[in-house]
Short mmCIF file of C-alpha atoms in Angstrom, two decimals:
data_model
loop_
_atom_site.label_atom_id
_atom_site.label_comp_id
_atom_site.label_asym_id
_atom_site.label_seq_id
_atom_site.Cartn_x
_atom_site.Cartn_y
_atom_site.Cartn_z
CA MET P 15 -8.49 -4.89 -3.95
CA ASN P 16 -5.80 -6.84 -1.48
CA GLN P 17 -2.22 -6.03 -2.34
CA THR P 18 0.90 -7.59 -0.80
CA THR P 19 3.08 -5.43 1.40
CA LEU P 20 5.95 -6.01 -1.95
CA HIS P 21 3.24 -4.38 -4.59
CA ALA P 22 5.26 -1.25 -5.37
CA GLU P 23 8.47 -4.10 -5.86
CA HIS P 24 6.27 -5.83 -8.56
CA LYS P 25 5.20 -3.20 -10.13
CA ALA P 26 8.87 -1.85 -10.12
CA LEU P 27 10.13 -4.93 -11.82
CA GLY P 28 7.60 -4.59 -14.48
CA ALA P 29 5.64 -7.64 -13.19
CA LYS P 30 1.85 -8.40 -14.82
CA MET P 31 -0.38 -8.44 -12.63
CA VAL P 32 -3.81 -10.80 -12.07
CA ASP P 33 -6.82 -10.95 -9.92
CA PHE P 34 -6.44 -13.85 -7.66
CA ALA P 35 -9.02 -14.19 -5.24
CA ASP P 36 -9.16 -10.90 -4.57
CA TRP P 37 -5.78 -9.97 -4.33
CA SER P 38 -3.66 -8.27 -6.95
CA MET P 39 -0.65 -10.50 -7.53
CA PRO P 40 2.18 -10.65 -9.89
CA VAL P 41 1.27 -13.80 -12.76
CA SER P 42 4.84 -13.08 -14.30
CA TYR P 43 7.78 -10.92 -14.32
CA LYS P 44 9.84 -11.56 -17.55
CA GLY P 45 7.85 -14.83 -18.83
CA ILE P 46 6.37 -18.24 -17.32
CA ILE P 47 9.00 -20.25 -18.65
CA GLU P 48 12.03 -18.04 -18.18
CA GLU P 49 10.58 -17.85 -14.58
CA HIS P 50 10.23 -21.52 -14.23
CA ASN P 51 13.36 -22.58 -15.58
CA ALA P 52 15.10 -20.13 -12.92
CA VAL P 53 13.31 -22.28 -10.55
CA ARG P 54 14.69 -25.89 -11.60
CA GLN P 55 18.12 -24.50 -12.68
CA ARG P 56 19.23 -21.89 -9.81
CA ALA P 57 16.49 -20.16 -7.75
CA GLY P 58 13.71 -18.38 -8.05
CA LEU P 59 12.03 -15.74 -5.13
CA PHE P 60 7.98 -15.61 -4.87
CA ASP P 61 5.61 -13.24 -2.64
CA VAL P 62 3.18 -15.92 -1.56
CA SER P 63 2.04 -13.22 1.27
CA HIS P 64 -1.65 -13.53 -0.23
CA MET P 65 -1.72 -17.00 1.28
CA GLY P 66 -3.52 -16.79 5.09
CA ILE P 67 -1.67 -17.21 8.14
CA ILE P 68 -3.71 -18.46 11.30
CA ASP P 69 -2.15 -19.07 14.96
CA VAL P 70 -3.60 -21.15 17.48
CA GLU P 71 -2.54 -20.92 21.23
CA GLY P 72 -3.99 -21.89 24.22
CA THR P 73 -4.02 -25.10 26.69
CA GLN P 74 -6.63 -27.03 24.38
CA SER P 75 -4.70 -26.09 21.12
CA LEU P 76 -3.40 -29.52 20.17
CA GLN P 77 -6.79 -30.98 20.77
CA TYR P 78 -8.78 -28.71 18.63
CA LEU P 79 -6.59 -29.30 15.68
CA GLN P 80 -6.58 -32.70 16.43
CA TYR P 81 -10.71 -32.46 15.94
CA LEU P 82 -10.32 -29.94 13.01
CA THR P 83 -7.92 -32.15 10.77
CA VAL P 84 -7.26 -35.42 9.76
CA ASN P 85 -3.49 -35.84 10.17
CA ASP P 86 -2.21 -36.38 13.58
CA VAL P 87 -1.23 -32.88 15.25
CA SER P 88 0.18 -34.87 18.31
CA ARG P 89 3.07 -36.47 16.18
CA LEU P 90 4.41 -32.97 15.72
CA GLU P 91 7.89 -32.20 17.51
CA PRO P 92 8.43 -28.48 18.10
CA PHE P 93 9.56 -26.55 15.34
CA GLN P 94 8.10 -29.73 12.74
CA SER P 95 5.72 -28.84 10.25
CA GLN P 96 2.89 -31.18 8.28
CA TYR P 97 0.59 -31.68 5.49
CA THR P 98 -3.07 -31.83 6.26
CA MET P 99 -6.57 -31.16 5.30
CA MET P 100 -9.48 -29.71 7.03
CA LEU P 101 -12.96 -31.53 5.97
CA ASP P 102 -16.43 -30.99 6.86
CA GLU P 103 -19.07 -33.67 8.54
CA LYS P 104 -19.99 -34.47 5.09
CA GLY P 105 -16.66 -35.19 4.19
CA ARG P 106 -16.12 -32.48 1.78
CA VAL P 107 -12.29 -30.62 1.87
CA LEU P 108 -12.21 -27.46 3.42
CA ASP P 109 -9.10 -26.68 2.72
CA ASP P 110 -5.39 -28.17 2.05
CA MET P 111 -2.68 -26.89 4.62
CA ILE P 112 0.34 -27.34 6.53
CA ILE P 113 0.38 -27.11 10.60
CA THR P 114 3.44 -25.92 12.22
CA ARG P 115 4.18 -26.74 16.00
CA LEU P 116 6.24 -23.84 17.09
CA GLY P 117 6.70 -24.37 21.18
CA ALA P 118 3.41 -24.01 22.72
CA ARG P 119 1.50 -22.48 19.69
CA TYR P 120 0.84 -24.03 16.16
CA ARG P 121 0.73 -22.15 13.09
CA LEU P 122 -1.56 -23.01 9.86
CA VAL P 123 -0.68 -21.58 6.51
CA VAL P 124 -3.98 -22.16 4.49
CA ASN P 125 -4.89 -20.94 0.88
CA CYS P 126 -5.74 -17.57 0.36
CA SER P 127 -9.06 -18.60 -1.49
CA ASN P 128 -10.04 -20.15 1.51
CA LYS P 129 -8.96 -18.01 4.20
CA ASP P 130 -12.41 -16.32 5.02
CA LYS P 131 -14.28 -19.96 5.01
CA ILE P 132 -11.50 -21.40 7.14
CA ILE P 133 -11.19 -18.62 9.67
CA ALA P 134 -15.12 -18.50 9.77
CA TRP P 135 -14.71 -22.67 10.38
CA MET P 136 -12.42 -22.72 12.96
CA GLN P 137 -14.29 -20.04 14.70
CA LEU P 138 -17.20 -22.10 14.58
CA HIS P 139 -15.77 -24.77 16.56
CA LYS P 140 -13.50 -23.18 19.09
CA ASN P 141 -16.39 -22.73 21.47
CA ASN P 142 -15.45 -26.34 23.07
CA PHE P 143 -11.77 -25.82 23.49
CA SER P 144 -9.65 -23.14 25.18
CA VAL P 145 -7.97 -21.73 22.45
CA HIS P 146 -7.38 -18.81 20.68
CA LEU P 147 -7.00 -17.40 17.20
CA THR P 148 -4.28 -14.74 15.70
CA ILE P 149 -5.16 -13.92 11.78
CA HIS P 150 -1.54 -12.74 10.73
CA ASP P 151 -2.29 -9.97 8.04
CA ASP P 152 0.96 -8.41 9.58
CA LEU P 153 3.07 -11.64 7.91
CA ASN P 154 5.00 -12.28 4.38
CA ILE P 155 5.51 -14.94 3.11
CA LEU P 156 8.77 -15.21 0.83
CA ALA P 157 9.75 -18.51 -0.87
CA LEU P 158 13.29 -19.24 -2.14
CA GLN P 159 13.02 -22.26 -4.11
CA GLY P 160 15.51 -23.80 -6.27
CA PRO P 161 18.98 -26.07 -6.42
CA ALA P 162 21.04 -22.57 -5.52
CA ALA P 163 18.37 -21.49 -2.43
CA LYS P 164 20.43 -23.36 0.05
CA SER P 165 23.86 -21.60 -0.97
CA MET P 166 21.67 -18.24 -1.14
CA LEU P 167 20.20 -18.19 2.53
CA GLU P 168 21.83 -20.02 4.93
CA PRO P 169 24.90 -18.10 4.98
CA LEU P 170 22.73 -15.11 5.62
CA LEU P 171 21.52 -17.22 8.78
CA ASP P 172 22.90 -16.00 12.11
CA THR P 173 22.24 -19.83 13.43
CA LEU P 174 23.57 -23.37 11.62
CA TRP P 175 20.78 -24.69 10.22
CA VAL P 176 20.29 -28.17 11.22
CA GLY P 177 16.82 -29.02 10.24
CA GLY P 178 15.13 -30.96 7.22
CA SER P 179 12.58 -30.71 5.14
CA PHE P 180 9.27 -29.54 6.94
CA ASN P 181 11.20 -28.27 9.91
CA VAL P 182 11.38 -24.48 10.59
CA MET P 183 13.31 -22.37 12.70
CA TYR P 184 13.37 -18.65 14.33
CA ALA P 185 16.53 -16.99 13.04
CA LYS P 186 17.92 -13.90 12.13
CA LEU P 187 18.70 -13.83 8.37
CA ALA P 188 20.58 -10.52 7.23
CA GLY P 189 19.84 -9.03 10.54
CA VAL P 190 16.29 -9.64 10.09
CA ASP P 191 13.96 -11.46 12.67
CA VAL P 192 12.30 -14.54 10.43
CA LEU P 193 10.58 -17.97 10.78
CA VAL P 194 12.42 -20.01 8.13
CA SER P 195 10.77 -23.27 6.74
CA ARG P 196 11.71 -25.92 4.70
CA THR P 197 8.80 -26.15 2.99
CA GLY P 198 7.55 -25.30 -1.11
CA TYR P 199 5.12 -25.75 -3.63
CA THR P 200 7.44 -26.66 -6.63
CA GLY P 201 9.21 -29.95 -6.55
CA GLU P 202 12.25 -28.28 -5.53
CA PHE P 203 15.03 -27.83 -2.49
CA GLY P 204 14.00 -24.29 -0.75
CA TYR P 205 12.50 -22.47 1.87
CA GLU P 206 9.70 -20.51 2.67
CA VAL P 207 10.42 -17.37 5.10
CA PHE P 208 8.06 -15.62 7.53
CA VAL P 209 8.92 -12.23 7.54
CA HIS P 210 7.54 -9.04 9.31
CA ASP P 211 5.78 -6.46 6.87
CA ASP P 212 8.66 -3.65 8.13
CA ASP P 213 11.39 -6.38 6.87
CA VAL P 214 9.92 -7.70 3.76
CA VAL P 215 11.05 -5.33 1.29
CA LYS P 216 14.68 -5.42 2.45
CA LEU P 217 15.03 -9.30 2.22
CA TRP P 218 13.16 -9.42 -1.30
CA ARG P 219 15.54 -6.59 -2.66
CA LEU P 220 18.35 -8.84 -0.69
CA PHE P 221 17.47 -12.47 -2.70
CA ILE P 222 17.21 -10.75 -6.11
CA GLU P 223 20.55 -8.82 -5.52
CA LYS P 224 21.92 -12.61 -4.79
CA GLY P 225 20.97 -13.58 -7.89
CA ALA P 226 17.14 -15.54 -7.36
CA ALA P 227 15.12 -14.70 -10.45
CA PRO P 228 11.22 -13.26 -9.09
CA VAL P 229 8.72 -15.84 -10.39
CA GLY P 230 4.96 -15.08 -10.25
CA LEU P 231 2.01 -17.23 -10.18
CA GLY P 232 2.54 -18.64 -13.84
CA ALA P 233 5.48 -20.29 -13.22
CA ARG P 234 4.08 -21.38 -9.60
CA ASP P 235 1.31 -23.09 -11.49
CA THR P 236 3.48 -24.84 -14.09
CA LEU P 237 5.78 -25.91 -11.08
CA ARG P 238 3.46 -27.45 -8.89
CA ILE P 239 1.64 -29.45 -11.89
CA GLU P 240 5.31 -30.61 -13.04
CA ALA P 241 5.45 -31.85 -9.51
CA GLY P 242 2.16 -33.81 -9.83
CA LEU P 243 1.07 -31.50 -6.75
CA PRO P 244 -2.73 -30.65 -5.80
CA LEU P 245 -4.48 -27.42 -5.79
CA TYR P 246 -7.52 -26.40 -4.09
CA GLY P 247 -10.18 -25.12 -6.65
CA HIS P 248 -8.44 -28.26 -9.03
CA GLU P 249 -7.41 -31.52 -7.81
CA ILE P 250 -9.28 -30.77 -4.52
CA TYR P 251 -12.95 -30.08 -4.97
CA GLY P 252 -16.04 -31.72 -3.76
CA LEU P 253 -15.91 -35.28 -2.23
CA VAL P 254 -12.20 -36.15 -3.60
CA THR P 255 -10.50 -37.73 -0.60
CA PRO P 256 -7.15 -37.61 0.41
CA PHE P 257 -6.97 -41.17 -0.78
CA ASP P 258 -7.64 -40.08 -4.26
CA LEU P 259 -5.00 -37.50 -4.04
CA GLY P 260 -2.23 -40.09 -3.05
CA TYR P 261 -2.35 -38.50 -0.07
CA GLY P 262 -3.89 -41.14 1.90
CA TRP P 263 -1.01 -41.10 3.94
CA ILE P 264 -2.18 -37.89 6.08
CA VAL P 265 -5.24 -39.75 6.93
CA LYS P 266 -4.85 -40.73 10.94
CA LEU P 267 -8.03 -42.97 11.53
CA ASP P 268 -6.56 -43.91 14.87
CA LYS P 269 -5.79 -40.38 16.37
CA GLY P 270 -9.50 -40.39 18.15
CA ASP P 271 -12.50 -38.66 16.98
CA PHE P 272 -12.22 -35.89 14.41
CA ILE P 273 -14.65 -34.09 11.83
CA GLY P 274 -14.84 -35.83 8.65
CA LYS P 275 -13.60 -39.44 10.40
CA ALA P 276 -16.75 -41.13 9.96
CA PHE P 277 -17.00 -40.41 5.63
CA LEU P 278 -13.39 -41.27 5.46
CA SER P 279 -13.34 -44.93 7.41
CA ARG P 280 -16.00 -45.81 4.73
CA SER P 281 -14.99 -43.99 1.92
CA SER P 282 -13.74 -46.12 -1.01
CA HIS P 283 -10.07 -46.42 -2.48
CA THR P 284 -10.89 -46.62 -6.13
CA ARG P 285 -9.59 -43.34 -7.43
CA LYS P 286 -6.73 -42.08 -8.04
CA LEU P 287 -4.91 -39.02 -9.47
CA PHE P 288 -2.81 -39.68 -12.80
CA GLY P 289 -0.67 -37.86 -15.20
CA ILE P 290 -1.07 -37.50 -18.97
CA VAL P 291 1.25 -36.61 -21.46
CA LEU P 292 0.84 -34.83 -25.01
CA GLU P 293 2.33 -35.71 -28.44
CA GLU P 294 1.12 -32.06 -29.33
CA LYS P 295 1.66 -29.08 -27.51
CA VAL P 296 -1.97 -28.44 -27.39
CA ILE P 297 -2.73 -27.11 -23.71
CA PRO P 298 -5.63 -29.69 -22.01
CA ARG P 299 -6.72 -27.64 -19.56
CA GLN P 300 -8.99 -28.23 -16.43
CA GLY P 301 -12.23 -29.33 -17.61
CA THR P 302 -10.55 -31.05 -20.79
CA GLU P 303 -12.36 -34.51 -21.37
CA VAL P 304 -10.27 -37.52 -21.47
CA LEU P 305 -12.11 -39.75 -23.22
CA HIS P 306 -13.46 -42.83 -21.31
CA TYR P 307 -11.51 -42.12 -18.59
CA GLY P 308 -12.27 -38.66 -17.14
CA VAL P 309 -11.83 -34.79 -16.87
CA VAL P 310 -9.04 -32.69 -16.55
CA THR P 311 -8.13 -31.02 -13.32
CA SER P 312 -5.16 -28.68 -14.63
CA GLY P 313 -3.25 -28.58 -17.38
CA THR P 314 -0.36 -26.74 -18.87
CA PHE P 315 2.70 -26.79 -21.16
CA SER P 316 5.80 -28.07 -19.12
CA PRO P 317 8.72 -26.10 -19.83
CA SER P 318 10.85 -28.79 -18.14
CA LEU P 319 9.59 -31.58 -20.57
CA GLY P 320 8.75 -29.25 -23.36
CA LYS P 321 5.32 -31.16 -23.83
CA SER P 322 2.03 -30.20 -22.72
CA ILE P 323 0.76 -32.25 -19.40
CA ALA P 324 -2.12 -32.56 -17.24
CA MET P 325 -3.67 -34.35 -14.49
CA PHE P 326 -6.69 -36.20 -14.09
CA MET P 327 -9.08 -38.60 -11.53
CA THR P 328 -9.81 -42.20 -12.90
CA GLN P 329 -9.99 -45.10 -11.77
CA ARG P 330 -6.84 -46.72 -9.32
CA ASP P 331 -6.61 -49.60 -11.68
CA ILE P 332 -5.88 -48.21 -15.01
CA PRO P 333 -2.27 -49.10 -16.16
CA ASN P 334 0.76 -46.83 -16.57
CA ASP P 335 1.32 -45.96 -20.26
CA ARG P 336 -2.02 -46.49 -21.51
CA HIS P 337 -2.81 -44.68 -24.53
CA VAL P 338 -5.80 -42.13 -24.10
CA SER P 339 -7.51 -39.40 -25.99
CA VAL P 340 -8.11 -35.85 -24.55
CA LYS P 341 -10.33 -33.91 -26.36
CA VAL P 342 -9.79 -30.07 -26.98
CA ARG P 343 -11.69 -27.50 -29.02
CA ASP P 344 -13.59 -30.57 -30.44
CA LYS P 345 -10.44 -32.28 -31.80
CA ALA P 346 -9.01 -35.48 -30.69
CA TYR P 347 -5.18 -35.61 -29.35
CA ASP P 348 -3.01 -38.64 -28.21
CA ALA P 349 -1.91 -38.99 -24.64
CA THR P 350 -0.52 -41.39 -22.39
CA ILE P 351 -1.23 -41.85 -19.29
CA ILE P 352 1.76 -41.68 -16.84
CA LYS P 353 2.34 -42.19 -12.63
CA LEU P 354 2.49 -38.76 -11.17
CA PRO P 355 5.11 -36.52 -10.82
CA PHE P 356 6.12 -35.67 -13.85
CA ILE P 357 9.31 -34.43 -12.62
CA LYS P 358 10.78 -36.34 -9.61
CA LYS P 359 11.63 -33.97 -6.71
CA GLY P 360 15.08 -33.02 -6.13
CA ILE P 361 15.75 -33.63 -10.25
CA ASN P 362 18.87 -31.22 -9.33
CA LYS P 363 19.80 -32.40 -6.00
CA ASP P 364 23.44 -32.50 -6.79
CA ALA P 365 23.62 -28.59 -7.39
CA THR P 366 21.86 -28.43 -3.28
CA VAL P 367 24.84 -29.24 -1.74
CA MET W 3 7.14 -0.66 -24.68
CA THR W 4 4.55 -1.87 -27.01
CA LEU W 5 5.76 -1.63 -30.42
CA ILE W 6 3.26 -0.61 -33.26
CA ALA W 7 4.58 -0.99 -37.12
CA PRO W 8 4.14 1.80 -39.18
CA ASN W 9 2.04 1.42 -42.37
CA LEU W 10 -0.13 -1.65 -41.69
CA PHE W 11 -4.07 -1.97 -41.23
CA TYR W 12 -4.86 -3.47 -37.85
CA SER W 13 -7.94 -5.34 -36.24
CA ASP W 14 -9.66 -4.71 -32.77
CA GLU W 15 -8.34 -8.29 -32.13
CA HIS W 16 -4.99 -7.16 -32.15
CA GLU W 17 -4.14 -8.64 -35.87
CA TRP W 18 -2.00 -6.56 -38.22
CA VAL W 19 -2.17 -7.12 -42.15
CA ARG W 20 0.68 -6.26 -44.67
CA VAL W 21 -0.43 -5.36 -48.12
CA GLU W 22 1.86 -6.46 -50.96
CA GLY W 23 -0.56 -5.93 -54.04
CA ASN W 24 -3.44 -8.08 -54.21
CA ASN W 25 -1.85 -10.17 -51.13
CA ALA W 26 -2.39 -9.89 -47.11
CA ILE W 27 -0.29 -10.65 -44.81
CA ILE W 28 -1.38 -11.40 -41.44
CA GLY W 29 0.09 -11.54 -38.22
CA ILE W 30 -0.66 -10.66 -34.25
CA THR W 31 0.74 -7.48 -32.74
CA ASP W 32 3.21 -6.85 -30.27
CA TYR W 33 0.56 -5.92 -27.85
CA ALA W 34 -1.27 -9.15 -28.27
CA GLN W 35 2.12 -11.38 -28.30
CA ASP W 36 3.43 -9.69 -24.88
CA ALA W 37 -0.39 -9.85 -23.07
CA LEU W 38 -0.47 -13.76 -24.07
CA GLY W 39 2.98 -14.55 -22.98
CA ASP W 40 4.91 -17.84 -24.04
CA ILE W 41 2.67 -19.22 -27.22
CA VAL W 42 3.28 -23.04 -27.42
CA PHE W 43 1.00 -24.00 -29.61
CA ILE W 44 -0.66 -22.52 -32.66
CA GLU W 45 -3.46 -23.77 -35.13
CA LEU W 46 -3.75 -22.38 -38.46
CA PRO W 47 -5.85 -23.01 -41.68
CA VAL W 48 -4.23 -24.79 -44.54
CA ILE W 49 -3.27 -23.67 -47.91
CA GLY W 50 -6.59 -23.42 -50.00
CA ASP W 51 -9.03 -22.33 -47.29
CA ASP W 52 -11.80 -19.66 -47.81
CA CYS W 53 -11.69 -17.34 -44.98
CA THR W 54 -13.96 -14.58 -44.34
CA GLN W 55 -13.83 -11.38 -42.69
CA MET W 56 -14.03 -12.04 -38.78
CA ASP W 57 -13.71 -15.82 -39.12
CA GLN W 58 -12.12 -17.87 -36.26
CA VAL W 59 -10.05 -19.67 -38.31
CA GLY W 60 -7.09 -20.59 -35.93
CA VAL W 61 -6.03 -20.86 -32.25
CA ILE W 62 -2.87 -19.22 -30.29
CA GLU W 63 -2.11 -21.18 -26.85
CA SER W 64 0.53 -19.61 -24.43
CA VAL W 65 1.53 -20.94 -21.22
CA LYS W 66 -0.68 -19.06 -19.11
CA THR W 67 -4.14 -18.74 -21.64
CA VAL W 68 -5.75 -19.44 -25.22
CA SER W 69 -6.95 -16.88 -27.71
CA ASN W 70 -8.66 -17.40 -30.98
CA LEU W 71 -7.33 -15.70 -33.98
CA TYR W 72 -10.00 -14.11 -36.31
CA ILE W 73 -9.51 -13.34 -40.42
CA PRO W 74 -9.16 -9.48 -40.38
CA VAL W 75 -9.71 -9.78 -44.35
CA SER W 76 -11.47 -12.14 -46.73
CA GLY W 77 -9.31 -14.10 -48.84
CA ARG W 78 -7.62 -17.53 -50.02
CA VAL W 79 -4.77 -18.75 -48.13
CA VAL W 80 -2.06 -18.87 -50.19
CA GLU W 81 0.75 -19.65 -47.84
CA VAL W 82 1.14 -20.42 -44.05
CA ASN W 83 4.31 -19.89 -42.05
CA GLU W 84 5.47 -23.43 -41.49
CA ALA W 85 8.08 -22.00 -39.05
CA VAL W 86 5.89 -20.67 -36.62
CA LEU W 87 3.69 -23.60 -36.47
CA GLU W 88 7.11 -25.79 -35.77
CA ASN W 89 8.38 -22.89 -32.97
CA PRO W 90 5.62 -20.68 -32.02
CA SER W 91 8.25 -18.50 -29.85
CA ILE W 92 8.88 -16.84 -33.41
CA VAL W 93 5.62 -14.99 -32.73
CA ASN W 94 7.03 -13.82 -29.07
CA SER W 95 10.20 -12.76 -30.58
CA SER W 96 9.40 -11.39 -34.07
CA PRO W 97 5.83 -10.53 -34.04
CA TYR W 98 5.91 -8.58 -37.17
CA ASP W 99 8.45 -10.19 -39.10
CA GLU W 100 9.61 -13.38 -38.95
CA GLY W 101 5.94 -14.25 -36.56
CA TRP W 102 4.01 -13.53 -39.80
CA LEU W 103 0.96 -16.65 -39.54
CA LEU W 104 -0.62 -16.60 -42.63
CA LYS W 105 -0.51 -14.96 -46.60
CA LEU W 106 -4.20 -14.34 -48.32
CA ASP W 107 -5.20 -13.58 -51.66
CA ILE W 108 -7.74 -10.41 -50.66
CA TYR W 109 -11.06 -11.41 -52.28
CA GLU W 110 -12.41 -7.73 -51.56
CA PRO W 111 -9.74 -4.93 -50.62
CA ALA W 112 -12.83 -2.33 -49.97
CA GLU W 113 -12.87 -4.67 -46.64
CA LEU W 114 -9.48 -3.17 -45.45
CA GLU W 115 -11.05 0.36 -44.73
CA ASP W 116 -12.65 -1.47 -41.73
CA LEU W 117 -9.71 -1.95 -40.25
CA LYS W 118 -7.52 0.80 -37.99
CA SER W 119 -4.48 2.63 -39.14
CA SER W 120 -1.28 2.66 -36.92
CA GLU W 121 -2.18 5.79 -35.34
CA GLU W 122 -5.66 4.50 -34.68
CA TYR W 123 -4.49 1.13 -33.17
CA GLU W 124 -1.89 3.12 -30.83
CA GLU W 125 -5.19 4.88 -29.65
CA LEU W 126 -6.92 1.74 -28.80
CA ILE W 127 -4.38 0.02 -26.93
CA SER W 128 -3.38 3.12 -24.94
CA GLU W 129 -7.39 2.56 -23.73
CA GLU W 130 -6.68 -0.90 -22.88
CA GLU W 131 -3.95 -0.45 -21.03
#
């Protein structure tokens, strides 16, 4: 089983470890709810070094990525990122990812569970392009998320942070070379910091010393569900399209040819991802039936709302506030359909200033 | 460190039984609550229900996962801990005391012999750990 460079740090903090896509990862340290609340109220620190980091270099990097992804990579300014997806010819989503333009190079961050598949796919299609791929097993990603993240991280930088959301910057952070990105997967203000194996323990300990709570995969899931963010293998599966997920804006049909374009051009826009909120605290997990409407893709207990919540895909024209039933262990429970997200981004915005 | 209360009976499914006269008070162990994490929903039988040893009679749901509650000893339900139904996190904070789940009238005291002692249970969880 694979381990991140911080494995011993997680063990020392008493983390419960789980097998996640053949990686031993912390699921929680002190408890999912406590860690969740730390991110919403102050700041949490995640080791997400299991994710795949792929750099693309060469004179035809732009053309290559334009052909492989649905978003318009030519719109990226240097040190800017975009959310995008890779599809196969039949329209199946291979993965969702973030592409960042780093001067002449591009960096892709892909899901851990899809890393090998994406690398194979990218290698399969690179023969017609003058490009070179580098898989970065030597880099780690620390996510520092929450309203206090700004005051915790920015004073440690040797350069003034000037970018906004989905911008990145090379800097020294407490004397360590890093790439700082204003991205995250929690619905809170935050950063993702790319740092080399040699320096990651130092930064991990420093952020904890500054008051960030270590947060495991358990709270990463509750946070992203509250924020209505899709996850590959849950909301993203089979022939679900970016349109279905509410990410139609990432599809740029006018940018030229790309894999999946024919499928997306003729796909209907009849489905949409919705949320449900339950009266009871029983948790409608993935696969739970929403009677007459669909099937739950992700469900959890929302620590912020104190209620059980879930996401599911159904017809686009369903009115909000419609009352439905979900069937858990042969019992029906009342629920109400709502528009995503469950928690608006930057609920604690005031605290970020 | 996992806490094991002395003088209780334990099941392989990580339930404990405290015998008081003809009553059995049932809960889940510290090991079980720790493995589940934050408990948010509990489903229990109601007063008057007849339960047979090893029946699945309830559900304990945490943010992370869901676990079945099995009856360690046959009996009729005479009391249910309403406080844990209202606030399931009590099971996390006090698994052997305030976090008890059910009180039964025991039908067959001999069934208690199927259960483990504190020492035997300690051995079981040290193997699982």
